[in-house]
């Protein structure tokens, strides 16, 4: 896993006069004005890119100095697939410090405020799963695209990429095939990042990339300075593992047994199994209309405890993705991927 994106900011009045002046000279200005009177209604600064890859570290100056981008691309050899250093270690404080140092060198006007004075407003926690083939990656994306209901809302689709809750201020998710993405990046005329070998591109075709974005509302509830790699990993796992499910079901009899074993009482087991049968027969939305809110969520809790994932429940069947993910290998380096 790696931290693939960080957005942070610091109040400009905490910066030295030299840093403040240098920051205010960055980027173009965007102004809204009245064409009749010429009065400027407001003015803001555009993001200014500091090139390190096709996705640069960017800065913008308003009342705050903003920094955003992929810390992985300014560490080690700039590998954006597995990261290195603090990015690979899920060390959020280390990533912020490295991004601050990168911008400090670029501005050349003295030190920025220390990292603990910055506020973090977005972090992408990313994992790579190796499947048996690129065809299995595409199949997995097709299944995930239909995973809706509850916490998941498919909000955007672009090509083979799947987005969930894209507009949420708390959390959003994203899944895509990493191999084609690498090919697309390297074909860009302006690309100056790490050059991936043909063998690496070929192996990356097996990678299903799952990205969790923790956003502004999340960080209003959690002090970013206290977040550990273990906690960030748990956030990622909670989001995606619930989607996929946690147990293998060989047949309907196994599933029925699991549901009744997961229910506190036989009656609740029958209710949960009845919900499963109704979803299979009439679909998620129709089934939802037939239950009171407490019964609906109680039954869903039992179904998830029985090992069903939200992708299964949305589809009304144990989806093929389950076996693929059970067999999948989480890989965290090129050596692991090349050896798989």
mmCIF file of C-alpha atoms in Angstrom:
data_model
loop_
_atom_site.group_PDB
_atom_site.id
_atom_site.type_symbol
_atom_site.label_atom_id
_atom_site.label_comp_id
_atom_site.label_asym_id
_atom_site.label_seq_id
_atom_site.Cartn_x
_atom_site.Cartn_y
_atom_site.Cartn_z
ATOM 1 C CA UNK A 1 0.000 0.000 0.000
ATOM 2 C CA UNK A 2 0.982 3.620 -0.363
ATOM 3 C CA UNK A 3 -0.165 7.196 0.169
ATOM 4 C CA UNK A 4 -0.752 8.404 -3.374
ATOM 5 C CA UNK A 5 -2.104 11.913 -2.763
ATOM 6 C CA UNK A 6 -1.947 14.533 -0.014
ATOM 7 C CA UNK A 7 -3.526 17.979 0.125
ATOM 8 C CA UNK A 8 -2.451 20.295 2.948
ATOM 9 C CA UNK A 9 -2.422 24.001 3.763
ATOM 10 C CA UNK A 10 -0.991 26.488 6.239
ATOM 11 C CA UNK A 11 -2.207 30.043 7.011
ATOM 12 C CA UNK A 12 -0.119 32.533 5.080
ATOM 13 C CA UNK A 13 0.327 34.729 8.157
ATOM 14 C CA UNK A 14 2.380 31.930 9.765
ATOM 15 C CA UNK A 15 4.926 32.205 6.949
ATOM 16 C CA UNK A 16 7.883 34.566 6.936
ATOM 17 C CA UNK A 17 7.699 37.760 4.877
ATOM 18 C CA UNK A 18 10.102 36.240 2.338
ATOM 19 C CA UNK A 19 8.095 33.050 1.918
ATOM 20 C CA UNK A 20 4.836 34.986 1.757
ATOM 21 C CA UNK A 21 6.155 37.259 -0.981
ATOM 22 C CA UNK A 22 7.534 34.355 -3.025
ATOM 23 C CA UNK A 23 4.290 32.394 -2.661
ATOM 24 C CA UNK A 24 2.138 35.328 -3.708
ATOM 25 C CA UNK A 25 4.105 35.630 -6.940
ATOM 26 C CA UNK A 26 3.291 32.063 -7.942
ATOM 27 C CA UNK A 27 0.748 31.188 -10.569
ATOM 28 C CA UNK A 28 -1.656 33.123 -12.754
ATOM 29 C CA UNK A 29 -4.479 35.165 -11.280
ATOM 30 C CA UNK A 30 -8.135 34.363 -11.899
ATOM 31 C CA UNK A 31 -10.469 37.318 -11.495
ATOM 32 C CA UNK A 32 -14.224 37.833 -11.742
ATOM 33 C CA UNK A 33 -15.147 41.336 -12.788
ATOM 34 C CA UNK A 34 -18.091 43.447 -13.931
ATOM 35 C CA UNK A 35 -17.585 44.084 -17.688
ATOM 36 C CA UNK A 36 -19.590 47.324 -17.514
ATOM 37 C CA UNK A 37 -17.837 49.017 -14.599
ATOM 38 C CA UNK A 38 -14.581 47.049 -14.660
ATOM 39 C CA UNK A 39 -15.013 46.398 -10.945
ATOM 40 C CA UNK A 40 -13.185 43.234 -9.795
ATOM 41 C CA UNK A 41 -15.585 41.166 -7.700
ATOM 42 C CA UNK A 42 -12.908 38.769 -6.462
ATOM 43 C CA UNK A 43 -9.493 37.453 -7.416
ATOM 44 C CA UNK A 44 -7.807 34.137 -6.686
ATOM 45 C CA UNK A 45 -4.599 32.397 -7.640
ATOM 46 C CA UNK A 46 -4.424 29.420 -9.976
ATOM 47 C CA UNK A 47 -2.567 26.275 -8.982
ATOM 48 C CA UNK A 48 1.095 26.433 -10.031
ATOM 49 C CA UNK A 49 2.646 23.074 -10.905
ATOM 50 C CA UNK A 50 6.134 22.079 -9.807
ATOM 51 C CA UNK A 51 6.921 19.359 -12.323
ATOM 52 C CA UNK A 52 8.013 15.993 -11.003
ATOM 53 C CA UNK A 53 5.761 13.729 -13.095
ATOM 54 C CA UNK A 54 2.684 13.948 -15.245
ATOM 55 C CA UNK A 55 0.936 14.631 -11.940
ATOM 56 C CA UNK A 56 2.991 17.402 -10.370
ATOM 57 C CA UNK A 57 3.218 18.740 -6.875
ATOM 58 C CA UNK A 58 1.165 21.932 -7.059
ATOM 59 C CA UNK A 59 0.953 25.040 -4.898
ATOM 60 C CA UNK A 60 -1.581 27.840 -4.616
ATOM 61 C CA UNK A 61 -1.606 30.954 -2.485
ATOM 62 C CA UNK A 62 -4.729 32.627 -1.067
ATOM 63 C CA UNK A 63 -5.151 33.366 2.616
ATOM 64 C CA UNK A 64 -3.424 29.986 2.982
ATOM 65 C CA UNK A 65 -0.504 28.383 1.209
ATOM 66 C CA UNK A 66 -1.824 25.145 -0.303
ATOM 67 C CA UNK A 67 0.290 22.160 -1.364
ATOM 68 C CA UNK A 68 -1.103 19.082 -3.089
ATOM 69 C CA UNK A 69 0.020 16.161 -5.196
ATOM 70 C CA UNK A 70 1.510 12.692 -4.992
ATOM 71 C CA UNK A 71 4.292 12.362 -2.412
ATOM 72 C CA UNK A 72 5.300 9.089 -4.090
ATOM 73 C CA UNK A 73 6.448 11.029 -7.151
ATOM 74 C CA UNK A 74 8.998 13.066 -5.218
ATOM 75 C CA UNK A 75 10.516 10.166 -3.286
ATOM 76 C CA UNK A 76 13.033 7.576 -4.430
ATOM 77 C CA UNK A 77 12.793 6.990 -8.171
ATOM 78 C CA UNK A 78 9.314 8.526 -8.369
ATOM 79 C CA UNK A 79 7.450 5.219 -8.599
ATOM 80 C CA UNK A 80 3.727 5.950 -8.469
ATOM 81 C CA UNK A 81 2.699 2.280 -8.425
ATOM 82 C CA UNK A 82 4.146 1.178 -5.078
ATOM 83 C CA UNK A 83 5.787 4.329 -3.748
ATOM 84 C CA UNK A 84 8.888 4.489 -1.560
ATOM 85 C CA UNK A 85 9.998 6.040 1.691
ATOM 86 C CA UNK A 86 7.240 7.662 3.717
ATOM 87 C CA UNK A 87 4.704 7.125 0.931
ATOM 88 C CA UNK A 88 5.271 3.358 0.935
ATOM 89 C CA UNK A 89 5.298 3.268 4.750
ATOM 90 C CA UNK A 90 1.945 5.128 5.014
ATOM 91 C CA UNK A 91 3.795 7.740 7.088
ATOM 92 C CA UNK A 92 1.523 10.765 6.654
ATOM 93 C CA UNK A 93 3.701 13.128 8.691
ATOM 94 C CA UNK A 94 6.741 12.047 6.666
ATOM 95 C CA UNK A 95 4.884 12.702 3.402
ATOM 96 C CA UNK A 96 3.843 16.199 4.482
ATOM 97 C CA UNK A 97 7.401 17.004 5.589
ATOM 98 C CA UNK A 98 8.805 15.837 2.235
ATOM 99 C CA UNK A 99 6.267 17.906 0.289
ATOM 100 C CA UNK A 100 7.061 20.971 2.405
ATOM 101 C CA UNK A 101 10.798 20.482 1.768
ATOM 102 C CA UNK A 102 10.139 20.131 -1.962
ATOM 103 C CA UNK A 103 8.196 23.408 -2.087
ATOM 104 C CA UNK A 104 10.751 25.127 0.152
ATOM 105 C CA UNK A 105 13.515 24.320 -2.332
ATOM 106 C CA UNK A 106 11.348 25.537 -5.196
ATOM 107 C CA UNK A 107 10.492 28.870 -3.570
ATOM 108 C CA UNK A 108 14.064 29.500 -2.408
ATOM 109 C CA UNK A 109 12.881 32.018 0.169
ATOM 110 C CA UNK A 110 13.613 30.312 3.468
ATOM 111 C CA UNK A 111 11.822 27.700 5.513
ATOM 112 C CA UNK A 112 8.076 27.123 5.510
ATOM 113 C CA UNK A 113 6.309 26.614 8.849
ATOM 114 C CA UNK A 114 6.837 23.156 10.409
ATOM 115 C CA UNK A 115 4.594 20.308 9.311
ATOM 116 C CA UNK A 116 2.541 20.191 12.499
ATOM 117 C CA UNK A 117 1.212 23.687 11.728
ATOM 118 C CA UNK A 118 -0.283 22.490 8.441
ATOM 119 C CA UNK A 119 -3.827 21.206 8.091
ATOM 120 C CA UNK A 120 -4.424 18.124 5.934
ATOM 121 C CA UNK A 121 -7.673 18.058 3.938
ATOM 122 C CA UNK A 122 -7.255 15.000 1.711
ATOM 123 C CA UNK A 123 -5.253 11.774 1.686
ATOM 124 C CA UNK A 124 -5.505 8.896 -0.802
ATOM 125 C CA UNK A 125 -4.730 5.468 0.674
ATOM 126 C CA UNK A 126 -4.065 3.046 -2.186
ATOM 127 C CA UNK A 127 -3.679 -0.714 -2.518
ATOM 128 C CA UNK A 128 -2.782 -2.962 -5.448
ATOM 129 C CA UNK A 129 -4.280 -6.435 -5.858
ATOM 130 C CA UNK A 130 -2.705 -8.849 -8.316
ATOM 131 C CA UNK A 131 -5.276 -10.932 -10.210
ATOM 132 C CA UNK A 132 -4.675 -13.819 -12.595
ATOM 133 C CA UNK A 133 -4.938 -11.789 -15.785
ATOM 134 C CA UNK A 134 -5.937 -8.432 -17.212
ATOM 135 C CA UNK A 135 -9.250 -10.004 -18.229
ATOM 136 C CA UNK A 136 -9.941 -10.785 -14.563
ATOM 137 C CA UNK A 137 -9.171 -7.172 -13.662
ATOM 138 C CA UNK A 138 -11.745 -5.971 -16.202
ATOM 139 C CA UNK A 139 -14.250 -8.516 -14.930
ATOM 140 C CA UNK A 140 -13.689 -7.343 -11.367
ATOM 141 C CA UNK A 141 -14.280 -3.725 -12.378
ATOM 142 C CA UNK A 142 -17.516 -4.719 -14.094
ATOM 143 C CA UNK A 143 -18.750 -6.333 -10.880
ATOM 144 C CA UNK A 144 -17.648 -3.418 -8.697
ATOM 145 C CA UNK A 145 -19.432 -0.978 -11.001
ATOM 146 C CA UNK A 146 -22.720 -2.491 -9.855
ATOM 147 C CA UNK A 147 -21.906 -2.295 -6.154
ATOM 148 C CA UNK A 148 -24.367 0.270 -4.844
ATOM 149 C CA UNK A 149 -26.569 0.810 -1.854
ATOM 150 C CA UNK A 150 -25.664 1.665 1.721
ATOM 151 C CA UNK A 151 -22.341 3.468 1.848
ATOM 152 C CA UNK A 152 -21.519 2.973 -1.848
ATOM 153 C CA UNK A 153 -22.892 5.196 -4.601
ATOM 154 C CA UNK A 154 -21.455 4.783 -8.069
ATOM 155 C CA UNK A 155 -21.181 8.436 -8.985
ATOM 156 C CA UNK A 156 -18.909 8.591 -12.021
ATOM 157 C CA UNK A 157 -17.667 6.241 -14.685
ATOM 158 C CA UNK A 158 -14.928 7.052 -17.151
ATOM 159 C CA UNK A 159 -13.722 4.212 -19.293
ATOM 160 C CA UNK A 160 -13.057 1.237 -17.043
ATOM 161 C CA UNK A 161 -12.644 3.381 -13.907
ATOM 162 C CA UNK A 162 -15.290 3.083 -11.185
ATOM 163 C CA UNK A 163 -15.951 5.875 -8.668
ATOM 164 C CA UNK A 164 -18.004 5.717 -5.491
ATOM 165 C CA UNK A 165 -19.414 8.742 -3.644
ATOM 166 C CA UNK A 166 -17.241 11.077 -5.695
ATOM 167 C CA UNK A 167 -18.847 14.198 -4.242
ATOM 168 C CA UNK A 168 -18.656 13.099 -0.604
ATOM 169 C CA UNK A 169 -16.753 15.345 1.801
ATOM 170 C CA UNK A 170 -16.012 12.361 4.049
ATOM 171 C CA UNK A 171 -14.827 9.398 1.959
ATOM 172 C CA UNK A 172 -14.840 8.327 -1.665
ATOM 173 C CA UNK A 173 -13.513 5.303 -3.502
ATOM 174 C CA UNK A 174 -12.022 4.540 -6.873
ATOM 175 C CA UNK A 175 -11.073 1.354 -8.727
ATOM 176 C CA UNK A 176 -9.239 0.989 -12.023
ATOM 177 C CA UNK A 177 -6.795 -1.141 -13.968
ATOM 178 C CA UNK A 178 -3.267 0.106 -13.280
ATOM 179 C CA UNK A 179 -1.549 -1.280 -16.389
ATOM 180 C CA UNK A 180 -3.512 0.734 -18.981
ATOM 181 C CA UNK A 181 -3.181 3.791 -16.754
ATOM 182 C CA UNK A 182 0.616 3.521 -16.846
ATOM 183 C CA UNK A 183 0.541 3.152 -20.623
ATOM 184 C CA UNK A 184 -1.677 6.225 -20.928
ATOM 185 C CA UNK A 185 0.622 8.342 -18.747
ATOM 186 C CA UNK A 186 3.787 7.379 -20.568
ATOM 187 C CA UNK A 187 2.283 8.239 -23.962
ATOM 188 C CA UNK A 188 1.746 11.857 -22.943
ATOM 189 C CA UNK A 189 4.251 14.193 -24.662
ATOM 190 C CA UNK A 190 4.763 16.136 -21.421
ATOM 191 C CA UNK A 191 5.451 13.054 -19.301
ATOM 192 C CA UNK A 192 8.774 13.338 -17.445
ATOM 193 C CA UNK A 193 8.263 10.829 -14.643
ATOM 194 C CA UNK A 194 9.669 7.388 -13.976
ATOM 195 C CA UNK A 195 10.093 5.260 -17.079
ATOM 196 C CA UNK A 196 8.445 1.876 -16.552
ATOM 197 C CA UNK A 197 9.963 -1.046 -18.440
ATOM 198 C CA UNK A 198 7.931 -3.153 -20.900
ATOM 199 C CA UNK A 199 8.089 -6.034 -18.395
ATOM 200 C CA UNK A 200 6.752 -3.804 -15.605
ATOM 201 C CA UNK A 201 3.920 -2.595 -17.831
ATOM 202 C CA UNK A 202 3.057 -6.180 -18.732
ATOM 203 C CA UNK A 203 2.989 -7.255 -15.068
ATOM 204 C CA UNK A 204 0.985 -4.167 -14.083
ATOM 205 C CA UNK A 205 -1.784 -5.395 -16.401
ATOM 206 C CA UNK A 206 -2.636 -7.843 -13.588
ATOM 207 C CA UNK A 207 -3.148 -5.063 -11.018
ATOM 208 C CA UNK A 208 -6.542 -3.953 -9.732
ATOM 209 C CA UNK A 209 -5.961 -0.578 -8.091
ATOM 210 C CA UNK A 210 -8.237 0.392 -5.191
ATOM 211 C CA UNK A 211 -7.989 3.963 -3.871
ATOM 212 C CA UNK A 212 -9.706 5.387 -0.795
ATOM 213 C CA UNK A 213 -9.830 9.181 -0.486
ATOM 214 C CA UNK A 214 -10.157 10.516 3.054
ATOM 215 C CA UNK A 215 -11.466 14.047 2.732
ATOM 216 C CA UNK A 216 -12.081 17.304 4.540
ATOM 217 C CA UNK A 217 -14.891 16.088 6.796
ATOM 218 C CA UNK A 218 -12.829 13.058 7.825
ATOM 219 C CA UNK A 219 -9.985 15.326 8.931
ATOM 220 C CA UNK A 220 -12.353 17.626 10.787
ATOM 221 C CA UNK A 221 -13.091 14.584 12.980
ATOM 222 C CA UNK A 222 -9.565 13.098 13.099
ATOM 223 C CA UNK A 223 -6.256 14.796 13.910
ATOM 224 C CA UNK A 224 -4.055 13.910 10.950
ATOM 225 C CA UNK A 225 -0.915 14.199 13.094
ATOM 226 C CA UNK A 226 -2.067 11.231 15.198
ATOM 227 C CA UNK A 227 -3.014 8.886 12.350
ATOM 228 C CA UNK A 228 -0.799 5.804 12.240
ATOM 229 C CA UNK A 229 -0.068 3.500 9.262
ATOM 230 C CA UNK A 230 -2.152 0.839 11.024
ATOM 231 C CA UNK A 231 -5.157 3.174 11.230
ATOM 232 C CA UNK A 232 -4.848 4.221 7.582
ATOM 233 C CA UNK A 233 -4.625 0.576 6.537
ATOM 234 C CA UNK A 234 -7.724 -0.179 8.635
ATOM 235 C CA UNK A 235 -9.665 2.636 6.918
ATOM 236 C CA UNK A 236 -8.806 1.182 3.502
ATOM 237 C CA UNK A 237 -9.644 -2.360 4.565
ATOM 238 C CA UNK A 238 -12.958 -1.339 6.144
ATOM 239 C CA UNK A 239 -14.047 0.431 2.962
ATOM 240 C CA UNK A 240 -13.086 -2.204 0.401
ATOM 241 C CA UNK A 241 -13.261 -5.480 2.339
ATOM 242 C CA UNK A 242 -16.871 -4.832 3.305
ATOM 243 C CA UNK A 243 -17.588 -4.282 -0.370
ATOM 244 C CA UNK A 244 -16.094 -7.615 -1.375
ATOM 245 C CA UNK A 245 -17.024 -9.806 1.600
ATOM 246 C CA UNK A 246 -14.994 -11.973 3.874
ATOM 247 C CA UNK A 247 -15.860 -15.617 3.315
ATOM 248 C CA UNK A 248 -16.055 -18.126 0.504
ATOM 249 C CA UNK A 249 -19.448 -19.727 -0.144
ATOM 250 C CA UNK A 250 -19.361 -22.967 -2.123
ATOM 251 C CA UNK A 251 -23.133 -23.228 -2.605
ATOM 252 C CA UNK A 252 -26.519 -21.939 -1.455
ATOM 253 C CA UNK A 253 -26.654 -24.431 1.414
ATOM 254 C CA UNK A 254 -23.382 -23.068 2.807
ATOM 255 C CA UNK A 255 -24.732 -19.535 2.575
ATOM 256 C CA UNK A 256 -27.983 -20.430 4.347
ATOM 257 C CA UNK A 257 -26.036 -22.122 7.125
ATOM 258 C CA UNK A 258 -23.750 -19.092 7.470
ATOM 259 C CA UNK A 259 -26.724 -16.719 7.704
ATOM 260 C CA UNK A 260 -28.461 -18.735 10.428
ATOM 261 C CA UNK A 261 -25.180 -19.111 12.330
ATOM 262 C CA UNK A 262 -24.606 -15.347 12.159
ATOM 263 C CA UNK A 263 -28.109 -14.479 13.448
ATOM 264 C CA UNK A 264 -28.685 -14.061 17.201
ATOM 265 C CA UNK A 265 -32.004 -15.961 16.962
ATOM 266 C CA UNK A 266 -33.640 -18.385 14.564
ATOM 267 C CA UNK A 267 -36.326 -15.812 13.795
ATOM 268 C CA UNK A 268 -33.776 -13.183 12.825
ATOM 269 C CA UNK A 269 -32.010 -15.785 10.711
ATOM 270 C CA UNK A 270 -35.223 -16.499 8.829
ATOM 271 C CA UNK A 271 -35.810 -12.758 8.337
ATOM 272 C CA UNK A 272 -32.293 -12.195 6.988
ATOM 273 C CA UNK A 273 -32.497 -15.200 4.679
ATOM 274 C CA UNK A 274 -35.898 -13.958 3.505
ATOM 275 C CA UNK A 275 -34.332 -10.611 2.648
ATOM 276 C CA UNK A 276 -31.620 -12.361 0.641
ATOM 277 C CA UNK A 277 -34.255 -14.329 -1.275
ATOM 278 C CA UNK A 278 -36.261 -11.159 -1.958
ATOM 279 C CA UNK A 279 -33.196 -9.311 -3.255
ATOM 280 C CA UNK A 280 -32.525 -12.249 -5.574
ATOM 281 C CA UNK A 281 -36.095 -12.227 -6.837
ATOM 282 C CA UNK A 282 -36.902 -8.506 -7.008
ATOM 283 C CA UNK A 283 -33.658 -6.563 -6.642
ATOM 284 C CA UNK A 284 -32.176 -4.301 -3.980
ATOM 285 C CA UNK A 285 -34.530 -1.329 -4.338
ATOM 286 C CA UNK A 286 -37.775 -3.348 -4.360
ATOM 287 C CA UNK A 287 -36.642 -5.364 -1.354
ATOM 288 C CA UNK A 288 -35.738 -2.173 0.524
ATOM 289 C CA UNK A 289 -39.330 -0.945 0.258
ATOM 290 C CA UNK A 290 -40.682 -4.048 2.027
ATOM 291 C CA UNK A 291 -38.824 -3.641 5.314
ATOM 292 C CA UNK A 292 -38.829 -1.107 8.112
ATOM 293 C CA UNK A 293 -35.554 0.748 8.555
ATOM 294 C CA UNK A 294 -34.496 -1.138 11.754
ATOM 295 C CA UNK A 295 -35.307 -4.566 10.257
ATOM 296 C CA UNK A 296 -33.569 -3.718 6.987
ATOM 297 C CA UNK A 297 -30.303 -2.737 8.661
ATOM 298 C CA UNK A 298 -30.467 -5.615 11.144
ATOM 299 C CA UNK A 299 -30.840 -8.075 8.269
ATOM 300 C CA UNK A 300 -28.005 -6.456 6.298
ATOM 301 C CA UNK A 301 -25.762 -6.743 9.349
ATOM 302 C CA UNK A 302 -26.519 -10.465 9.569
ATOM 303 C CA UNK A 303 -25.875 -10.975 5.836
ATOM 304 C CA UNK A 304 -22.509 -9.229 6.106
ATOM 305 C CA UNK A 305 -21.631 -11.257 9.211
ATOM 306 C CA UNK A 306 -22.375 -14.371 7.161
ATOM 307 C CA UNK A 307 -19.604 -13.336 4.762
ATOM 308 C CA UNK A 308 -21.563 -11.585 2.024
ATOM 309 C CA UNK A 309 -20.037 -8.402 0.672
ATOM 310 C CA UNK A 310 -21.952 -5.373 -0.515
ATOM 311 C CA UNK A 311 -21.136 -6.373 -4.099
ATOM 312 C CA UNK A 312 -22.904 -9.701 -3.464
ATOM 313 C CA UNK A 313 -25.908 -8.062 -1.806
ATOM 314 C CA UNK A 314 -26.256 -5.484 -4.582
ATOM 315 C CA UNK A 315 -26.220 -8.221 -7.221
ATOM 316 C CA UNK A 316 -28.374 -10.705 -5.292
ATOM 317 C CA UNK A 317 -25.778 -13.437 -5.805
ATOM 318 C CA UNK A 318 -22.313 -14.431 -4.688
ATOM 319 C CA UNK A 319 -20.332 -12.626 -7.358
ATOM 320 C CA UNK A 320 -17.398 -14.099 -9.228
ATOM 321 C CA UNK A 321 -15.161 -11.353 -7.829
ATOM 322 C CA UNK A 322 -15.145 -13.069 -4.419
ATOM 323 C CA UNK A 323 -13.073 -16.041 -5.583
ATOM 324 C CA UNK A 324 -10.804 -13.735 -7.577
ATOM 325 C CA UNK A 325 -10.086 -11.599 -4.510
ATOM 326 C CA UNK A 326 -9.644 -14.617 -2.238
ATOM 327 C CA UNK A 327 -7.031 -15.869 -4.682
ATOM 328 C CA UNK A 328 -5.608 -12.384 -5.261
ATOM 329 C CA UNK A 329 -2.267 -11.414 -3.868
ATOM 330 C CA UNK A 330 -1.781 -7.980 -2.366
ATOM 331 C CA UNK A 331 1.548 -6.776 -3.739
ATOM 332 C CA UNK A 332 3.578 -3.875 -2.397
ATOM 333 C CA UNK A 333 6.689 -3.803 -4.599
ATOM 334 C CA UNK A 334 7.919 -4.504 -8.104
ATOM 335 C CA UNK A 335 9.969 -7.444 -6.817
ATOM 336 C CA UNK A 336 6.826 -9.046 -5.359
ATOM 337 C CA UNK A 337 4.877 -8.442 -8.548
ATOM 338 C CA UNK A 338 7.621 -9.714 -10.870
ATOM 339 C CA UNK A 339 8.065 -12.826 -8.726
ATOM 340 C CA UNK A 340 4.330 -13.610 -8.552
#
